[in-house]
Coordinates of C-alpha atoms in Angstrom, one line a residue:
Chain A
X1 CA 0.0 0.0 0.0
X2 CA 1.3 3.4 -1.0
X3 CA 2.7 5.4 2.0
X4 CA 0.5 8.5 1.0
X5 CA -2.6 6.4 1.5
X6 CA -1.3 5.2 4.9
X7 CA -0.7 8.8 6.0
X8 CA -4.1 9.9 4.8
X9 CA -5.8 7.0 6.7
X10 CA -4.0 7.8 9.9
X11 CA -4.7 11.5 9.4
X12 CA -8.4 10.8 8.9
X13 CA -8.6 8.6 12.0
X14 CA -7.0 11.4 14.2
X15 CA -9.2 14.1 12.7
X16 CA -12.6 12.3 13.2
X17 CA -11.7 11.3 16.7
X18 CA -10.7 14.8 17.8
X19 CA -13.7 16.4 16.0
X20 CA -16.1 13.9 17.7
X21 CA -14.8 14.4 21.2
X22 CA -17.4 16.0 23.4
X23 CA -17.3 19.8 23.8
X24 CA -15.9 21.0 27.1
X25 CA -18.7 21.6 29.6
X26 CA -19.9 25.2 29.9
X27 CA -18.5 25.4 33.4
X28 CA -15.1 25.6 31.8
X29 CA -16.0 28.6 29.6
X30 CA -13.2 30.7 31.1
X31 CA -10.7 28.1 30.0
X32 CA -12.1 28.1 26.5
X33 CA -11.6 31.9 26.2
X34 CA -8.2 32.5 24.6
X35 CA -8.1 36.0 26.1
X36 CA -8.9 35.0 29.6
X37 CA -6.9 36.8 32.3
X38 CA -5.1 34.9 35.1
X39 CA -7.6 36.3 37.6
X40 CA -10.5 34.9 35.5
X41 CA -8.9 31.5 35.3
X42 CA -8.1 31.5 39.0
X43 CA -11.8 32.1 39.8
X44 CA -13.1 29.6 37.3
X45 CA -13.6 25.8 38.0
X46 CA -10.4 24.0 37.0
X47 CA -10.6 21.1 34.6
X48 CA -9.5 17.7 35.9
X49 CA -7.9 14.8 34.1
X50 CA -9.4 14.1 30.7
X51 CA -11.3 17.4 30.9
X52 CA -8.1 19.1 30.0
X53 CA -8.1 17.2 26.7
X54 CA -11.7 18.4 26.0
X55 CA -10.8 22.0 26.8
X56 CA -7.6 21.9 24.6
X57 CA -9.5 20.2 21.8
X58 CA -12.4 22.7 21.9
X59 CA -10.1 25.7 22.3
X60 CA -7.4 24.9 19.7
X61 CA -8.3 22.0 17.4
X62 CA -11.9 22.7 16.6
X63 CA -11.1 26.4 15.8
X64 CA -8.0 25.6 13.8
X65 CA -7.8 25.5 10.0
X66 CA -7.7 21.7 10.3
X67 CA -11.5 21.8 10.9
X68 CA -12.0 22.5 7.2
X69 CA -11.0 18.9 6.5
X70 CA -14.2 17.9 8.3
X71 CA -16.7 20.7 7.7
X72 CA -15.9 21.2 4.0
X73 CA -16.0 17.6 3.1
X74 CA -19.0 16.4 5.0
X75 CA -16.9 14.2 7.4
X76 CA -18.1 16.4 10.3
X77 CA -19.9 14.4 12.9
X78 CA -20.9 14.7 16.6
X79 CA -22.4 11.9 18.6
X80 CA -24.4 13.5 21.4
X81 CA -27.7 11.7 21.1
X82 CA -29.3 11.8 24.6
X83 CA -26.1 13.5 25.9
X84 CA -24.9 14.9 28.2
X85 CA -28.5 14.4 29.5
X86 CA -31.5 13.4 27.5
X87 CA -33.9 16.2 26.8
X88 CA -36.8 16.5 29.2
X89 CA -38.6 19.1 27.1
X90 CA -41.8 17.8 25.7
X91 CA -43.0 20.4 23.2
X92 CA -45.0 21.1 20.1
X93 CA -46.2 24.1 18.3
X94 CA -49.1 25.6 16.4
X95 CA -49.9 28.8 14.6
X96 CA -52.8 31.2 14.6
X97 CA -53.3 32.4 11.0
X98 CA -55.1 35.7 10.4
X99 CA -56.6 36.1 7.0
X100 CA -57.3 39.3 5.0
X101 CA -61.0 39.2 5.8
X102 CA -60.2 39.3 9.6
X103 CA -61.0 35.7 10.2
X104 CA -58.4 33.4 11.9
X105 CA -57.8 29.8 12.5
X106 CA -55.4 27.6 14.5
X107 CA -53.1 25.5 12.3
X108 CA -51.1 22.8 14.0
X109 CA -47.5 22.4 13.0
X110 CA -47.2 18.7 12.1
X111 CA -47.3 16.9 15.4
X112 CA -45.9 13.3 15.7
X113 CA -48.1 12.3 18.6
X114 CA -51.2 13.0 16.5
X115 CA -50.2 10.9 13.5
X116 CA -50.6 7.2 12.9
X117 CA -47.4 5.2 13.7
X118 CA -46.5 4.4 10.1
X119 CA -47.0 8.0 9.0
X120 CA -44.9 9.6 11.7
X121 CA -41.9 7.5 10.6
X122 CA -42.0 9.5 7.3
X123 CA -42.7 12.8 9.0
X124 CA -40.1 12.8 11.8
X125 CA -38.1 15.6 10.1
X126 CA -40.8 18.0 11.2
X127 CA -40.1 17.1 14.8
X128 CA -36.4 17.5 14.3
X129 CA -36.9 20.9 12.6
X130 CA -39.1 22.1 15.5
X131 CA -36.6 20.8 18.1
X132 CA -34.1 23.3 16.6
X133 CA -36.6 26.1 15.7
X134 CA -37.8 26.0 19.3
X135 CA -34.6 27.5 20.6
X136 CA -34.5 31.3 20.8
X137 CA -30.9 31.2 19.5
X138 CA -32.3 29.9 16.2
X139 CA -35.0 32.7 15.9
X140 CA -33.9 33.2 12.3
X141 CA -35.8 29.9 11.5
X142 CA -39.1 31.5 12.6
X143 CA -39.9 33.7 9.5
X144 CA -39.6 31.0 6.9
X145 CA -41.5 28.6 9.3
X146 CA -44.3 31.1 9.6
X147 CA -44.3 31.9 5.9
X148 CA -44.5 28.2 5.1
X149 CA -47.4 27.7 7.5
X150 CA -49.2 30.7 5.8
X151 CA -48.6 29.1 2.4
X152 CA -49.9 25.6 3.4
X153 CA -52.9 27.0 5.2
X154 CA -54.1 29.0 2.2
X155 CA -57.3 27.6 0.7
X156 CA -58.8 30.7 -0.9
X157 CA -56.7 32.8 -3.2
X158 CA -59.0 35.7 -2.6
X159 CA -58.5 35.6 1.2
X160 CA -54.8 35.2 1.8
X161 CA -53.2 35.0 5.3
X162 CA -51.8 38.4 6.5
X163 CA -50.2 37.4 9.7
X164 CA -49.1 34.3 11.6
X165 CA -48.6 33.9 15.3
X166 CA -46.4 31.0 16.3
X167 CA -47.1 29.5 19.7
X168 CA -45.1 26.9 21.5
X169 CA -46.6 24.4 24.0
X170 CA -44.3 22.8 26.4
X171 CA -43.8 20.9 29.7
X172 CA -40.8 19.7 31.4
X173 CA -40.7 16.0 32.3
X174 CA -39.9 15.7 36.0
X175 CA -37.8 13.0 37.6
X176 CA -39.7 9.8 38.0
X177 CA -40.3 10.2 41.7
X178 CA -41.9 13.6 41.2
X179 CA -45.4 14.5 40.1
X180 CA -45.6 15.2 36.4
X181 CA -47.2 18.3 35.0
X182 CA -50.6 17.6 33.5
X183 CA -50.9 20.6 31.3
X184 CA -48.7 22.2 28.7
X185 CA -47.6 25.8 29.2
X186 CA -48.0 28.0 26.1
X187 CA -46.4 31.1 24.8
X188 CA -46.8 33.0 21.6
X189 CA -43.2 33.5 20.6
X190 CA -43.3 35.1 17.1
X191 CA -45.6 37.3 15.1
X192 CA -45.0 37.3 11.4
X193 CA -46.4 39.6 8.8
X194 CA -46.9 37.5 5.8
X195 CA -44.8 38.5 2.8
X196 CA -47.7 38.9 0.3
X197 CA -45.5 39.1 -2.8
X198 CA -43.7 36.0 -1.9
X199 CA -46.9 34.2 -0.9
X200 CA -48.5 34.9 -4.2
X201 CA -45.3 33.8 -6.0
X202 CA -45.3 30.6 -4.0
X203 CA -49.0 30.1 -4.7
X204 CA -48.2 30.9 -8.4
X205 CA -50.8 33.6 -8.4
X206 CA -50.7 36.6 -10.6
X207 CA -49.2 39.6 -8.7
Chain B
X1 CA 7.8 -2.6 18.9
X2 CA 8.7 -3.4 15.3
X3 CA 6.5 -6.5 15.5
X4 CA 3.6 -4.4 16.8
X5 CA 3.8 -2.0 13.9
X6 CA 4.2 -4.8 11.4
X7 CA 1.1 -6.5 12.8
X8 CA -0.8 -3.2 12.8
X9 CA 0.2 -2.5 9.2
X10 CA -0.9 -6.0 8.2
X11 CA -4.2 -5.7 10.1
X12 CA -5.1 -2.3 8.6
X13 CA -3.6 -2.3 5.2
X14 CA -3.3 -6.1 4.5
X15 CA -5.2 -7.8 1.8
X16 CA -8.4 -9.9 2.0
X17 CA -11.7 -10.7 0.5
X18 CA -13.9 -7.8 -0.7
X19 CA -17.1 -9.7 0.2
X20 CA -17.8 -7.8 3.4
X21 CA -17.5 -4.4 1.8
X22 CA -19.7 -5.6 -1.0
X23 CA -22.4 -6.7 1.4
X24 CA -22.1 -3.5 3.4
X25 CA -22.5 -1.5 0.2
X26 CA -25.7 -3.5 -0.7
X27 CA -27.2 -3.0 2.7
X28 CA -26.3 0.7 3.3
X29 CA -27.2 1.6 -0.3
X30 CA -30.6 0.0 0.2
X31 CA -31.2 2.1 3.3
X32 CA -30.0 5.2 1.6
X33 CA -32.4 4.6 -1.2
X34 CA -35.3 4.1 1.2
X35 CA -34.3 7.1 3.1
X36 CA -34.3 9.4 0.1
X37 CA -37.7 8.0 -1.0
X38 CA -39.1 8.8 2.4
X39 CA -37.8 12.3 2.5
X40 CA -39.0 12.9 -1.1
X41 CA -42.6 12.9 0.2
X42 CA -41.8 16.3 1.8
X43 CA -39.3 17.5 -0.7
X44 CA -41.2 20.8 -1.2
X45 CA -41.1 21.5 2.6
X46 CA -37.4 20.8 3.0
X47 CA -35.5 21.6 -0.2
X48 CA -37.3 24.5 -1.9
X49 CA -37.5 28.3 -1.5
X50 CA -41.2 27.7 -0.6
X51 CA -40.2 25.5 2.2
X52 CA -39.1 25.8 5.9
X53 CA -35.5 26.1 4.9
X54 CA -34.8 28.5 2.1
X55 CA -31.1 28.7 1.0
X56 CA -30.4 31.8 3.0
X57 CA -31.6 30.1 6.2
X58 CA -29.5 27.0 5.5
X59 CA -26.5 29.2 4.8
X60 CA -26.9 30.9 8.2
X61 CA -27.1 27.6 9.9
X62 CA -23.9 26.4 8.1
X63 CA -22.0 29.4 9.3
X64 CA -18.9 31.0 7.8
X65 CA -17.0 27.8 7.3
X66 CA -16.8 26.8 3.7
X67 CA -18.6 23.5 2.8
X68 CA -19.0 21.5 -0.3
X69 CA -22.5 22.7 -1.2
X70 CA -23.1 23.0 -4.9
X71 CA -26.8 23.8 -4.1
X72 CA -25.9 26.7 -1.9
X73 CA -27.1 29.4 -4.4
X74 CA -29.6 27.4 -6.3
X75 CA -33.1 28.6 -5.8
X76 CA -34.6 26.8 -8.8
X77 CA -36.7 23.9 -7.6
X78 CA -36.2 21.9 -10.7
X79 CA -32.4 21.9 -10.3
X80 CA -32.6 20.7 -6.7
X81 CA -35.2 18.1 -7.7
X82 CA -33.0 16.9 -10.5
X83 CA -30.0 16.5 -8.1
X84 CA -32.2 14.8 -5.5
X85 CA -33.4 12.4 -8.2
X86 CA -29.9 11.6 -9.4
X87 CA -28.8 11.0 -5.8
X88 CA -31.7 8.7 -5.2
X89 CA -30.9 6.7 -8.4
X90 CA -27.3 6.6 -7.3
X91 CA -28.4 5.1 -4.0
X92 CA -30.3 2.4 -5.9
X93 CA -27.4 1.7 -8.1
X94 CA -25.1 1.6 -5.1
X95 CA -27.4 -1.0 -3.5
X96 CA -27.4 -3.1 -6.7
X97 CA -23.7 -2.6 -7.3
X98 CA -24.3 -1.3 -10.8
X99 CA -21.5 1.0 -12.1
X100 CA -20.4 1.0 -8.5
X101 CA -17.5 3.3 -8.7
X102 CA -19.4 6.1 -10.2
X103 CA -22.7 5.5 -8.3
X104 CA -21.0 5.4 -4.9
X105 CA -19.1 8.7 -5.7
X106 CA -22.3 10.3 -6.9
X107 CA -24.1 9.1 -3.8
X108 CA -21.5 10.4 -1.5
X109 CA -21.1 13.8 -3.1
X110 CA -24.9 14.1 -3.5
X111 CA -25.5 13.1 0.1
X112 CA -23.0 15.7 1.3
X113 CA -24.6 18.3 -1.0
X114 CA -28.1 17.6 0.2
X115 CA -27.1 17.5 3.9
X116 CA -25.4 20.9 3.5
X117 CA -28.4 22.2 1.6
X118 CA -30.6 21.5 4.6
X119 CA -28.6 20.5 7.7
X120 CA -31.5 21.5 10.0
X121 CA -33.5 18.3 9.7
X122 CA -30.7 15.9 10.1
X123 CA -30.6 13.3 12.9
X124 CA -27.9 10.9 13.9
X125 CA -29.0 8.4 11.3
X126 CA -28.3 10.9 8.6
X127 CA -24.8 11.5 9.9
X128 CA -24.2 7.8 10.1
X129 CA -25.4 7.5 6.5
X130 CA -23.1 10.3 5.3
X131 CA -20.0 8.8 6.9
X132 CA -20.9 5.4 5.5
X133 CA -21.4 6.5 1.9
X134 CA -18.2 8.6 2.0
X135 CA -16.3 5.4 3.0
X136 CA -18.0 3.4 0.3
X137 CA -16.9 6.0 -2.3
X138 CA -13.3 5.3 -1.5
X139 CA -13.6 1.6 -1.2
X140 CA -13.5 -1.1 -3.9
X141 CA -16.9 -2.2 -2.8
X142 CA -18.2 -3.3 -6.3
X143 CA -16.0 -6.3 -6.5
X144 CA -18.5 -8.6 -4.7
X145 CA -22.2 -8.8 -4.2
X146 CA -22.7 -6.6 -7.2
X147 CA -24.3 -6.5 -10.6
X148 CA -20.9 -5.3 -11.8
X149 CA -19.4 -8.6 -10.8
X150 CA -22.2 -10.6 -12.3
X151 CA -22.1 -8.7 -15.6
X152 CA -18.3 -9.0 -15.6
X153 CA -18.6 -12.8 -15.1
X154 CA -21.3 -13.2 -17.7
X155 CA -19.3 -11.3 -20.3
X156 CA -16.2 -13.3 -19.5
X157 CA -14.2 -10.3 -18.3
X158 CA -14.0 -11.7 -14.8
X159 CA -13.4 -15.3 -13.6
X160 CA -13.2 -17.1 -10.3
X161 CA -13.6 -15.6 -6.9
X162 CA -13.3 -11.8 -6.4
X163 CA -9.7 -10.6 -6.3
X164 CA -8.3 -9.6 -2.9
X165 CA -8.1 -5.9 -1.9
X166 CA -6.5 -3.9 0.7
X167 CA -8.8 -3.8 3.7
X168 CA -8.2 -0.3 5.0
X169 CA -11.6 1.0 3.9
X170 CA -13.2 -1.8 5.9
X171 CA -11.0 -1.0 8.9
X172 CA -12.1 2.6 8.6
X173 CA -15.7 1.5 8.9
X174 CA -14.9 -0.4 12.0
X175 CA -13.0 2.6 13.4
X176 CA -15.9 4.9 12.5
X177 CA -18.2 2.7 14.6
X178 CA -15.7 2.7 17.5
X179 CA -15.5 6.5 17.4
X180 CA -19.3 6.9 17.4
X181 CA -19.8 4.8 20.5
X182 CA -16.6 5.9 22.3
X183 CA -17.4 9.6 22.0
X184 CA -21.1 8.9 22.7
X185 CA -20.3 7.3 26.0
X186 CA -17.9 10.1 26.9
X187 CA -20.5 12.7 26.1
X188 CA -23.1 10.8 28.2
X189 CA -20.8 10.4 31.1
X190 CA -20.7 14.2 31.5
X191 CA -24.4 14.1 32.3
X192 CA -25.5 13.6 35.8
X193 CA -28.6 11.5 34.8
X194 CA -26.4 8.9 33.1
X195 CA -24.3 8.8 36.2
X196 CA -27.2 8.4 38.6
X197 CA -28.9 5.8 36.5
X198 CA -32.1 7.8 35.6
X199 CA -31.3 8.9 32.0
X200 CA -33.5 6.4 30.2
X201 CA -36.6 7.6 32.1
X202 CA -36.8 10.8 30.1
X203 CA -36.9 10.0 26.4
X204 CA -40.0 7.7 26.6
X205 CA -41.9 10.6 28.4
X206 CA -41.6 12.8 25.3
X207 CA -44.9 12.3 23.6
X208 CA -43.6 13.6 20.2
X209 CA -40.7 11.2 20.2
X210 CA -42.2 7.9 21.2
X211 CA -43.4 5.2 18.8
X212 CA -44.8 1.8 19.9
X213 CA -46.3 1.2 23.3
X214 CA -44.1 -0.3 26.0
X215 CA -44.9 -1.8 29.4
X216 CA -45.0 1.0 31.9
X217 CA -43.3 -0.9 34.7
X218 CA -40.1 -1.1 32.6
X219 CA -39.8 2.7 32.9
X220 CA -39.5 2.4 36.7
X221 CA -36.6 1.4 38.9
X222 CA -34.7 -0.8 38.9
X223 CA -35.2 -1.2 35.1
X224 CA -34.4 2.4 34.4
X225 CA -31.1 2.0 36.2
X226 CA -30.4 -1.3 34.3
X227 CA -31.1 0.3 30.9
X228 CA -29.2 3.4 31.7
X229 CA -26.0 1.6 32.8
X230 CA -26.6 -1.1 30.2
X231 CA -26.6 1.4 27.4
X232 CA -23.3 2.8 28.6
X233 CA -21.8 -0.7 29.0
X234 CA -23.0 -1.9 25.5
X235 CA -21.8 1.3 23.8
X236 CA -18.4 1.2 25.5
X237 CA -18.1 -2.5 24.5
X238 CA -19.0 -1.6 20.9
X239 CA -16.0 0.8 20.9
X240 CA -13.6 -1.6 22.5
X241 CA -14.4 -5.2 23.1
X242 CA -15.9 -5.7 19.7
X243 CA -12.4 -5.9 18.3
X244 CA -11.7 -9.0 20.5
X245 CA -12.8 -11.8 18.3
X246 CA -14.1 -14.2 21.0
X247 CA -16.4 -11.4 22.3
X248 CA -17.3 -10.0 18.9
X249 CA -20.6 -11.7 18.3
X250 CA -21.9 -11.1 21.9
X251 CA -21.0 -7.4 21.7
X252 CA -22.6 -7.0 18.3
X253 CA -25.6 -9.0 19.5
X254 CA -26.0 -6.6 22.4
X255 CA -25.7 -3.7 20.0
X256 CA -28.5 -5.1 17.9
X257 CA -30.6 -5.5 21.0
X258 CA -29.9 -1.9 22.1
X259 CA -30.8 -0.5 18.7
X260 CA -33.7 -2.8 18.3
X261 CA -35.2 -1.4 21.5
X262 CA -34.5 2.2 20.4
X263 CA -36.1 1.5 17.0
X264 CA -39.2 0.0 18.6
X265 CA -39.6 2.8 21.2
X266 CA -38.5 5.9 19.5
X267 CA -39.3 7.5 16.2
X268 CA -35.9 7.9 14.6
X269 CA -36.3 6.8 11.0
X270 CA -33.8 4.2 9.8
X271 CA -31.2 5.2 12.4
X272 CA -31.0 1.7 13.9
X273 CA -30.9 0.0 10.5
X274 CA -28.2 2.2 9.2
X275 CA -25.8 2.0 12.2
X276 CA -26.4 -1.7 12.5
X277 CA -25.5 -2.2 8.9
X278 CA -22.0 -1.1 9.8
X279 CA -21.7 -4.1 12.1
X280 CA -21.2 -6.5 9.2
X281 CA -17.8 -4.9 8.7
X282 CA -16.5 -6.5 11.8
X283 CA -16.5 -9.8 9.9
X284 CA -13.9 -10.7 7.3
X285 CA -15.0 -11.5 3.8
X286 CA -14.1 -15.2 4.2
X287 CA -16.2 -15.3 7.4
X288 CA -19.2 -13.9 5.5
X289 CA -18.7 -16.3 2.6
X290 CA -18.4 -19.3 4.9
X291 CA -21.4 -18.1 6.9
X292 CA -23.4 -18.1 3.7
X293 CA -22.3 -21.7 3.0
X294 CA -23.3 -22.8 6.5
X295 CA -26.6 -21.1 6.1
X296 CA -27.1 -23.0 2.9
X297 CA -26.3 -26.3 4.7
X298 CA -28.6 -25.4 7.5
X299 CA -31.5 -24.8 5.1
X300 CA -30.7 -27.6 2.8
X301 CA -34.4 -28.3 2.2
X302 CA -34.2 -25.4 -0.2
X303 CA -31.5 -27.0 -2.3
X304 CA -32.5 -28.2 -5.8
X305 CA -31.0 -30.5 -8.2
X306 CA -29.9 -29.0 -11.5
X307 CA -28.0 -30.3 -14.5
X308 CA -24.3 -29.7 -14.6
X309 CA -23.8 -26.2 -16.0
X310 CA -21.8 -25.6 -19.2
X311 CA -18.3 -24.2 -19.0
X312 CA -19.4 -20.8 -20.1
X313 CA -19.1 -17.3 -18.6
X314 CA -22.9 -17.3 -18.1
X315 CA -22.5 -20.4 -15.8
X316 CA -20.0 -18.5 -13.7
X317 CA -22.5 -15.7 -13.4
X318 CA -25.3 -18.0 -12.4
X319 CA -23.1 -19.7 -9.8
X320 CA -22.1 -16.3 -8.4
X321 CA -25.7 -15.5 -7.8
X322 CA -25.9 -18.5 -5.4
X323 CA -23.9 -17.7 -2.3
X324 CA -25.8 -20.2 -0.2
X325 CA -25.0 -23.1 -2.5
X326 CA -28.6 -24.1 -3.1
X327 CA -27.9 -25.3 -6.7
X328 CA -26.8 -28.9 -6.7
X329 CA -25.3 -29.7 -10.1
X330 CA -26.1 -33.4 -10.4
X331 CA -29.3 -34.3 -12.1
X332 CA -30.5 -34.5 -15.7
X333 CA -33.8 -33.0 -14.9
X334 CA -34.6 -29.8 -16.9
X335 CA -34.7 -26.9 -14.5
X336 CA -37.1 -24.1 -14.6
X337 CA -35.6 -20.6 -14.8
X338 CA -38.0 -19.2 -12.1
X339 CA -37.2 -22.2 -9.8
X340 CA -33.5 -21.6 -10.2
X341 CA -34.0 -17.9 -9.8
X342 CA -35.8 -18.4 -6.6
X343 CA -32.8 -20.1 -5.0
X344 CA -30.2 -17.6 -6.2
X345 CA -30.4 -14.5 -4.0
X346 CA -28.0 -12.6 -6.2
X347 CA -30.4 -13.1 -9.1
X348 CA -33.3 -11.5 -7.2
X349 CA -31.7 -8.2 -8.1
X350 CA -32.1 -9.0 -11.8
X351 CA -35.8 -9.0 -11.6
X352 CA -35.9 -5.5 -13.0
X353 CA -34.6 -7.0 -16.2
X354 CA -35.8 -10.6 -16.6
X355 CA -34.3 -11.1 -20.1
X356 CA -30.8 -10.8 -18.6
X357 CA -31.4 -13.6 -16.2
X358 CA -33.1 -15.8 -18.8
X359 CA -30.2 -15.3 -21.2
X360 CA -27.7 -16.4 -18.6
X361 CA -30.0 -19.3 -17.6
X362 CA -30.2 -20.5 -21.2
X363 CA -26.5 -20.4 -21.8
X364 CA -25.7 -22.0 -18.5
X365 CA -28.1 -24.9 -18.8
X366 CA -28.4 -25.1 -22.6
X367 CA -32.2 -25.2 -22.3
X368 CA -35.0 -22.8 -23.1
X369 CA -35.7 -20.7 -20.0
X370 CA -39.4 -20.7 -19.3
X371 CA -40.5 -19.0 -16.2
X372 CA -41.9 -22.1 -14.5

C-alpha cells in the first residue's frame, strides 16, 4: 500500500476522533476563552484529568484550520444523542393564522403524537426541525417557518393570510419520583407579517 | 515494537476478501435509497424556497466555514429536484452494485450536498449514512455482491472468486463505529442523569418522540437503572471489546438488541438500520462467505438438483448468484428458470430486467428458460 494512503488514513482517524470528542462543559467557559486573564482563570472551576483534553480540543483544534477537512467535506460528525443528559422538554407548536378578511384559524405544526405510527416514521423531520426552531438562539428559523405555514394554510386565493402567530406548547418531564405536569404551558413566541408578494409567487398567483 | 507496527500494518492495510464491503454497500445503499424515497414525500417542505429552509436560512445555519455545497445558491426547484433524483438513483445503483465506482461517488457527493443544503432536519442516522457512503466511495466495494461482478462474469471479463483488496476501507468503517460509540459514551458520562442511573426515564416521556407502546413498569426502577447503565456498557463495548474476536458476536448482538429497543420505542427513521449495517464490517470476507455456505447447509431443504452447467461465462454468473450453494449440479432434470432464480439470492436483483437472467440461464443450462 502506498505510503501516502497510509498517511491519509491515519490523518483521517485522528481528525474524526478529535472532532467527535465532546465539547468541554460550559462550566469551563473561562478556560475556552483565549483572552482570559489569570484572575478569571483563578476564579473559574479548574478542569481535571481528561477534561483538559476536551478543553484543549475545543479551544485549539476545533477552531484551527484543520477543521476545514471535516466541515468542508461532510466528514463532520458529533455523537451526542441523549447526551450529556436526555432532553426533558416535551413540546409542540401551532400557529394562529389571520386572513385578509379578519378571520383566523389555528393551524397545528405537524405533530408526531397526532399521527398514525407508520406515517410519523415518514414525517419525523418535522419534529427535528421544531426541536431546533424551538430555541431562541435559532430565531432566524421562525420567519420561513411562519411563511411556510401561511402558504400551506391558504385555501382561498381571494382571502390570503396576512399574519401568523407562532405558539409553543411545552412541559418539562420531571424525575420519575416527582409528580408530572398535567398541562402544557404555552407562549406566543413570534408574530409574522406575511410577505404577500412571496406568498403569491409561491402560490403561483398573478401579482 | 517493530513487530507491533508490522502487525498493525498488516491488520489495517493487509489484503483480503472484498465480500464484506460488497455486502455493506448493498445494505447501506438500500437504506440510503429508502431514506431518500421517504424524504422525497416532503421535498417541497425541505428543499425549496417555498419550504421551511430556504437557501439563506441554510447558509446561516452552516455558518462561515466553507462547505461542499453546490446547491448553496440554487433557488430553482427543478435543479434541486434533479439533483435529488440523481442521488436517489445513485443510491439504488449503489445498492445493486451497478456502475459501482461512479454510483458510490455520486451518492457520497450528493448526500453531502443535500445535507449541506438542509442540515437543520438531520438526525444521527443521517450522519451515520453520510459517513458510510463517503467510505463506500473510496472503497473497492463493487468487486463482490454486485451486478458489476455478475455482468463481468457473464461477459467473460472476470473469472473465479473476487480478487483480494487492501482492507483499509473496511478498517475505517470499524474505526468509525468505535469513534461513534466511544465519544457517545464520553458525552453521556458528562451528564448527571447517566451517572445516577435515571437517564432512560426521560426520552419515553416525550410524547412527540415515542413510537410503539411499552410496558410502563419497565420505565420504573430498577429497570431504568439497568437500561441506563446497560446502554453505557454496551456502547463502550462496541467501541472496544468488539475488536476482540471471542467477544465480537456477543457485543454485536448486544448492540443489535440496544438499537432494536431504540427502533421500537423511538421515532428515529432508519437510524438503527443504518448504524447496525456497519456491524457487518467486523467480519472478514471469508467469514461472511463461509457463513453463507453454513446457512445453505442449515436450510438444505431449499436445495434443488440442476444439471451440470456448461463451462461458459454465463455459468460463472449463475453460480455467483448462489452464495448459499442451493444449486446442486447433479441431475439430468430440466430446471425451470424461475425455480433456479428463486434459489439464487443474487439473481433476485435481476428482476428489474428478466431477459438478462433468462439469457444467462439458457446459456448455463443449454435449455430454453421458461419462467416455470
